[in-house]
Amino acid sequence: MKFLGIIPARYASTRFPAKPLAMLGGKTVIQRVYEQVAGVLDDAYVATDDERIEAAVKAFGGKVVMTSVHHKSGTDRCYEACTKIGGDFDVVVNIQGDEPFIQPSQLDAVKACFEDVTTQIATLVKPFTADEPFAVLENVNSPKVVVNKNWNALYFSRSIIPYQRNAEKQDWLKGHTYYKHIGLYAYRTEVLKEITMLPQSSLELAESLEQLRWLENGYKIKVGISEVETIGIDTPQDLERAEEFLKNRS
């Protein structure tokens, strides 16, 4: 199978404008993401709506495609980029443009989901550990996932799911394995086209989680497991933590 990696990157971010061009360890955030992806997949492009990002990607030798400023989601941007890039790719992998520490093992895990010929969409989760503070599990910016025995997603929520009726909250992580969603998606090319035509759904609007639109419309989302902890960059404070993480890793 042939896998195309697309990294959506917008300039206008409410919490962190110009985030893709922020410097992290001497390189832009978008360059660090691109370098983590290139070589693991059959091809990789940054998909942006801003000429400054386009210029930055070209400057470090990366591939970039310009897309509309009107997209409401990274999935929509991926589909436009895919149609412009062309080629005979079987699967499109959507890599967040603010994940500079995404690992090859995570990309391999999401690729492996397509060894099952019935897989339409794939994503990753990471188990919460039993010694993490309850506040980490409670964080609404860290969606939780429940899966069935075939490792297809049953539901995603910003709330803690499942709710343990007969246990104290401080013991929840000890009594059950909870899964944190990692925002990496892969779609069979024909499925990507289909889901971009779907109207927003009630569950998606309620939780502000795009993947619920796909579940509501009957699509299956295969779930792979990653044990790798990454740092997504949503705010300038996240960038400071990422800089510290980079220094410690070095």
PDB file of C-alpha atoms in Angstrom, residues 7-175:
ATOM      1  CA  ILE A   7       0.483  18.078   7.386  1.00  0.00           C
ATOM      2  CA  PRO A   8      -2.214  20.785   7.545  1.00  0.00           C
ATOM      3  CA  ALA A   9      -0.735  24.078   8.770  1.00  0.00           C
ATOM      4  CA  ARG A  10      -2.695  27.301   9.280  1.00  0.00           C
ATOM      5  CA  TYR A  11      -1.158  30.665  10.110  1.00  0.00           C
ATOM      6  CA  ALA A  12      -4.214  32.044  11.901  1.00  0.00           C
ATOM      7  CA  SER A  13      -4.614  30.239  15.225  1.00  0.00           C
ATOM      8  CA  THR A  14      -6.756  31.754  17.975  1.00  0.00           C
ATOM      9  CA  ARG A  15      -4.549  30.612  20.851  1.00  0.00           C
ATOM     10  CA  PHE A  16      -1.190  30.840  19.080  1.00  0.00           C
ATOM     11  CA  PRO A  17      -1.017  32.862  15.834  1.00  0.00           C
ATOM     12  CA  ALA A  18       1.849  31.934  13.457  1.00  0.00           C
ATOM     13  CA  LYS A  19       2.412  28.723  15.427  1.00  0.00           C
ATOM     14  CA  PRO A  20       3.891  26.705  12.504  1.00  0.00           C
ATOM     15  CA  LEU A  21       6.640  29.321  12.135  1.00  0.00           C
ATOM     16  CA  ALA A  22       7.514  29.470  15.842  1.00  0.00           C
ATOM     17  CA  MET A  23      11.113  28.468  16.538  1.00  0.00           C
ATOM     18  CA  LEU A  24      11.844  25.278  18.466  1.00  0.00           C
ATOM     19  CA  GLY A  25      15.470  24.300  18.993  1.00  0.00           C
ATOM     20  CA  GLY A  26      16.665  26.382  16.067  1.00  0.00           C
ATOM     21  CA  LYS A  27      14.047  25.127  13.581  1.00  0.00           C
ATOM     22  CA  THR A  28      10.443  26.076  12.919  1.00  0.00           C
ATOM     23  CA  VAL A  29       7.753  23.856  14.395  1.00  0.00           C
ATOM     24  CA  ILE A  30       6.538  22.911  10.917  1.00  0.00           C
ATOM     25  CA  GLN A  31      10.057  21.864   9.845  1.00  0.00           C
ATOM     26  CA  ARG A  32      10.361  19.599  12.881  1.00  0.00           C
ATOM     27  CA  VAL A  33       7.023  17.939  12.105  1.00  0.00           C
ATOM     28  CA  TYR A  34       7.943  17.492   8.439  1.00  0.00           C
ATOM     29  CA  GLU A  35      11.326  15.949   9.232  1.00  0.00           C
ATOM     30  CA  GLN A  36       9.696  13.438  11.595  1.00  0.00           C
ATOM     31  CA  VAL A  37       7.327  12.308   8.825  1.00  0.00           C
ATOM     32  CA  ALA A  38       9.437  12.433   5.662  1.00  0.00           C
ATOM     33  CA  GLY A  39      10.954   9.043   4.903  1.00  0.00           C
ATOM     34  CA  VAL A  40       8.495   7.060   7.016  1.00  0.00           C
ATOM     35  CA  LEU A  41       5.657   7.464   4.514  1.00  0.00           C
ATOM     36  CA  ASP A  42       5.865   7.144   0.728  1.00  0.00           C
ATOM     37  CA  ASP A  43       5.532  10.913   0.317  1.00  0.00           C
ATOM     38  CA  ALA A  44       4.759  13.917   2.509  1.00  0.00           C
ATOM     39  CA  TYR A  45       3.493  17.458   1.971  1.00  0.00           C
ATOM     40  CA  VAL A  46       2.602  20.447   4.118  1.00  0.00           C
ATOM     41  CA  ALA A  47      -0.872  21.783   3.197  1.00  0.00           C
ATOM     42  CA  THR A  48      -1.244  25.456   4.055  1.00  0.00           C
ATOM     43  CA  ASP A  49      -3.335  28.523   3.262  1.00  0.00           C
ATOM     44  CA  ASP A  50      -0.559  31.043   3.912  1.00  0.00           C
ATOM     45  CA  GLU A  51       2.299  32.147   1.673  1.00  0.00           C
ATOM     46  CA  ARG A  52       4.622  32.690   4.661  1.00  0.00           C
ATOM     47  CA  ILE A  53       4.320  29.040   5.628  1.00  0.00           C
ATOM     48  CA  GLU A  54       4.682  28.018   1.990  1.00  0.00           C
ATOM     49  CA  ALA A  55       7.932  30.019   1.754  1.00  0.00           C
ATOM     50  CA  ALA A  56       9.274  28.567   5.010  1.00  0.00           C
ATOM     51  CA  VAL A  57       8.661  24.969   3.873  1.00  0.00           C
ATOM     52  CA  LYS A  58      10.321  25.578   0.518  1.00  0.00           C
ATOM     53  CA  ALA A  59      13.275  27.198   2.322  1.00  0.00           C
ATOM     54  CA  PHE A  60      14.088  23.986   4.220  1.00  0.00           C
ATOM     55  CA  GLY A  61      13.521  21.840   1.119  1.00  0.00           C
ATOM     56  CA  GLY A  62      10.112  20.439   2.026  1.00  0.00           C
ATOM     57  CA  LYS A  63       7.136  19.816  -0.242  1.00  0.00           C
ATOM     58  CA  VAL A  64       4.140  22.125   0.142  1.00  0.00           C
ATOM     59  CA  VAL A  65       0.759  22.633  -1.498  1.00  0.00           C
ATOM     60  CA  MET A  66      -1.431  25.726  -1.191  1.00  0.00           C
ATOM     61  CA  THR A  67      -5.059  25.185  -0.157  1.00  0.00           C
ATOM     62  CA  SER A  68      -8.159  27.282   0.460  1.00  0.00           C
ATOM     63  CA  VAL A  69      -8.463  29.672   3.417  1.00  0.00           C
ATOM     64  CA  HIS A  70     -12.075  28.556   3.926  1.00  0.00           C
ATOM     65  CA  HIS A  71     -11.567  25.019   5.270  1.00  0.00           C
ATOM     66  CA  LYS A  72     -13.159  24.351   8.653  1.00  0.00           C
ATOM     67  CA  SER A  73     -11.045  21.295   9.459  1.00  0.00           C
ATOM     68  CA  GLY A  74      -7.710  19.682   8.765  1.00  0.00           C
ATOM     69  CA  THR A  75      -9.557  16.790   7.119  1.00  0.00           C
ATOM     70  CA  ASP A  76     -11.061  19.108   4.505  1.00  0.00           C
ATOM     71  CA  ARG A  77      -7.634  20.639   3.885  1.00  0.00           C
ATOM     72  CA  CYS A  78      -6.140  17.151   3.499  1.00  0.00           C
ATOM     73  CA  TYR A  79      -8.682  16.233   0.863  1.00  0.00           C
ATOM     74  CA  GLU A  80      -8.029  19.336  -1.233  1.00  0.00           C
ATOM     75  CA  ALA A  81      -4.276  18.761  -0.936  1.00  0.00           C
ATOM     76  CA  CYS A  82      -4.717  15.114  -1.927  1.00  0.00           C
ATOM     77  CA  THR A  83      -6.621  16.053  -5.088  1.00  0.00           C
ATOM     78  CA  LYS A  84      -3.924  18.585  -6.042  1.00  0.00           C
ATOM     79  CA  ILE A  85      -1.028  16.203  -5.371  1.00  0.00           C
ATOM     80  CA  GLY A  86      -2.581  13.325  -7.306  1.00  0.00           C
ATOM     81  CA  GLY A  87      -0.809   9.980  -7.503  1.00  0.00           C
ATOM     82  CA  ASP A  88      -2.097   6.501  -6.734  1.00  0.00           C
ATOM     83  CA  PHE A  89      -2.027   6.607  -2.932  1.00  0.00           C
ATOM     84  CA  ASP A  90      -4.157   4.092  -1.042  1.00  0.00           C
ATOM     85  CA  VAL A  91      -4.160   5.909   2.298  1.00  0.00           C
ATOM     86  CA  VAL A  92      -3.826   9.560   3.347  1.00  0.00           C
ATOM     87  CA  VAL A  93      -2.284  10.183   6.775  1.00  0.00           C
ATOM     88  CA  ASN A  94      -3.263  13.459   8.448  1.00  0.00           C
ATOM     89  CA  ILE A  95      -0.448  14.619  10.747  1.00  0.00           C
ATOM     90  CA  GLN A  96      -1.091  17.559  13.055  1.00  0.00           C
ATOM     91  CA  GLY A  97       1.154  20.501  12.201  1.00  0.00           C
ATOM     92  CA  ASP A  98       1.767  21.162  15.900  1.00  0.00           C
ATOM     93  CA  GLU A  99       3.199  17.726  16.802  1.00  0.00           C
ATOM     94  CA  PRO A 100       6.986  18.183  16.404  1.00  0.00           C
ATOM     95  CA  PHE A 101       7.792  15.019  18.354  1.00  0.00           C
ATOM     96  CA  ILE A 102       5.622  12.567  16.448  1.00  0.00           C
ATOM     97  CA  GLN A 103       7.570   9.316  16.182  1.00  0.00           C
ATOM     98  CA  PRO A 104       8.084   6.870  13.294  1.00  0.00           C
ATOM     99  CA  SER A 105       6.703   4.134  15.559  1.00  0.00           C
ATOM    100  CA  GLN A 106       3.402   6.026  15.781  1.00  0.00           C
ATOM    101  CA  LEU A 107       3.183   6.370  12.013  1.00  0.00           C
ATOM    102  CA  ASP A 108       3.977   2.670  11.679  1.00  0.00           C
ATOM    103  CA  ALA A 109       1.227   1.839  14.190  1.00  0.00           C
ATOM    104  CA  VAL A 110      -1.397   3.745  12.242  1.00  0.00           C
ATOM    105  CA  LYS A 111      -0.173   2.188   8.964  1.00  0.00           C
ATOM    106  CA  ALA A 112      -0.497  -1.279  10.502  1.00  0.00           C
ATOM    107  CA  CYS A 113      -4.216  -0.673  11.083  1.00  0.00           C
ATOM    108  CA  PHE A 114      -4.713  -1.008   7.326  1.00  0.00           C
ATOM    109  CA  GLU A 115      -3.459  -4.581   7.332  1.00  0.00           C
ATOM    110  CA  ASP A 116      -7.120  -5.216   8.173  1.00  0.00           C
ATOM    111  CA  VAL A 117      -8.815  -4.830   4.792  1.00  0.00           C
ATOM    112  CA  THR A 118     -12.008  -3.567   6.458  1.00  0.00           C
ATOM    113  CA  THR A 119     -10.291  -0.534   8.006  1.00  0.00           C
ATOM    114  CA  GLN A 120     -11.758   2.701   6.656  1.00  0.00           C
ATOM    115  CA  ILE A 121     -10.220   5.231   9.057  1.00  0.00           C
ATOM    116  CA  ALA A 122      -7.486   4.735  11.650  1.00  0.00           C
ATOM    117  CA  THR A 123      -6.220   6.697  14.633  1.00  0.00           C
ATOM    118  CA  LEU A 124      -4.058   6.170  17.731  1.00  0.00           C
ATOM    119  CA  VAL A 125      -4.521   6.096  21.488  1.00  0.00           C
ATOM    120  CA  LYS A 126      -2.147   6.041  24.422  1.00  0.00           C
ATOM    121  CA  PRO A 127      -3.135   4.358  27.702  1.00  0.00           C
ATOM    122  CA  PHE A 128      -3.251   6.595  30.751  1.00  0.00           C
ATOM    123  CA  THR A 129      -1.001   5.223  33.475  1.00  0.00           C
ATOM    124  CA  ALA A 130      -2.317   4.286  36.912  1.00  0.00           C
ATOM    125  CA  ASP A 131      -0.045   6.773  38.691  1.00  0.00           C
ATOM    126  CA  GLU A 132      -1.155   9.852  36.748  1.00  0.00           C
ATOM    127  CA  PRO A 133      -3.072  12.546  38.661  1.00  0.00           C
ATOM    128  CA  PHE A 134      -6.844  12.444  38.262  1.00  0.00           C
ATOM    129  CA  ALA A 135      -6.672  15.982  36.827  1.00  0.00           C
ATOM    130  CA  VAL A 136      -4.836  14.598  33.787  1.00  0.00           C
ATOM    131  CA  LEU A 137      -7.708  12.201  33.087  1.00  0.00           C
ATOM    132  CA  GLU A 138     -10.216  14.992  33.703  1.00  0.00           C
ATOM    133  CA  ASN A 139      -8.601  17.405  31.211  1.00  0.00           C
ATOM    134  CA  VAL A 140     -11.234  18.273  28.582  1.00  0.00           C
ATOM    135  CA  ASN A 141      -8.497  19.084  26.052  1.00  0.00           C
ATOM    136  CA  SER A 142      -7.414  15.450  26.153  1.00  0.00           C
ATOM    137  CA  PRO A 143     -10.252  13.407  24.607  1.00  0.00           C
ATOM    138  CA  LYS A 144     -10.839   9.886  25.836  1.00  0.00           C
ATOM    139  CA  VAL A 145     -11.704   6.870  23.661  1.00  0.00           C
ATOM    140  CA  VAL A 146     -13.520   3.613  24.337  1.00  0.00           C
ATOM    141  CA  VAL A 147     -12.986   0.695  21.974  1.00  0.00           C
ATOM    142  CA  ASN A 148     -14.650  -2.627  21.237  1.00  0.00           C
ATOM    143  CA  LYS A 149     -12.993  -6.051  21.244  1.00  0.00           C
ATOM    144  CA  ASN A 150     -11.924  -5.574  17.608  1.00  0.00           C
ATOM    145  CA  TRP A 151     -10.202  -2.301  18.452  1.00  0.00           C
ATOM    146  CA  ASN A 152     -12.704  -0.143  16.659  1.00  0.00           C
ATOM    147  CA  ALA A 153     -13.673   3.083  18.402  1.00  0.00           C
ATOM    148  CA  LEU A 154     -17.050   3.053  20.140  1.00  0.00           C
ATOM    149  CA  TYR A 155     -16.971   6.712  21.174  1.00  0.00           C
ATOM    150  CA  PHE A 156     -14.717   9.710  21.767  1.00  0.00           C
ATOM    151  CA  SER A 157     -15.450  12.217  24.516  1.00  0.00           C
ATOM    152  CA  ARG A 158     -13.979  15.143  26.392  1.00  0.00           C
ATOM    153  CA  SER A 159     -15.670  13.649  29.445  1.00  0.00           C
ATOM    154  CA  ILE A 160     -14.214  10.666  31.277  1.00  0.00           C
ATOM    155  CA  ILE A 161     -15.592   7.497  29.711  1.00  0.00           C
ATOM    156  CA  PRO A 162     -16.460   5.038  31.074  1.00  0.00           C
ATOM    157  CA  TYR A 163     -17.827   6.408  34.358  1.00  0.00           C
ATOM    158  CA  GLN A 164     -17.064   3.972  37.173  1.00  0.00           C
ATOM    159  CA  ARG A 165     -20.258   3.797  39.188  1.00  0.00           C
ATOM    160  CA  ASN A 166     -18.889   1.776  42.121  1.00  0.00           C
ATOM    161  CA  ALA A 167     -15.442   3.300  42.642  1.00  0.00           C
ATOM    162  CA  GLU A 168     -14.031   6.493  44.115  1.00  0.00           C
ATOM    163  CA  LYS A 169     -12.683   8.822  41.450  1.00  0.00           C
ATOM    164  CA  GLN A 170      -9.162   8.771  42.859  1.00  0.00           C
ATOM    165  CA  ASP A 171      -9.130   5.007  42.177  1.00  0.00           C
ATOM    166  CA  TRP A 172     -10.475   5.130  38.619  1.00  0.00           C
ATOM    167  CA  LEU A 173      -7.090   4.928  36.918  1.00  0.00           C
ATOM    168  CA  LYS A 174      -6.162   1.941  39.063  1.00  0.00           C
ATOM    169  CA  GLY A 175      -9.355   0.035  38.315  1.00  0.00           C
TER     170      GLY A 175
END
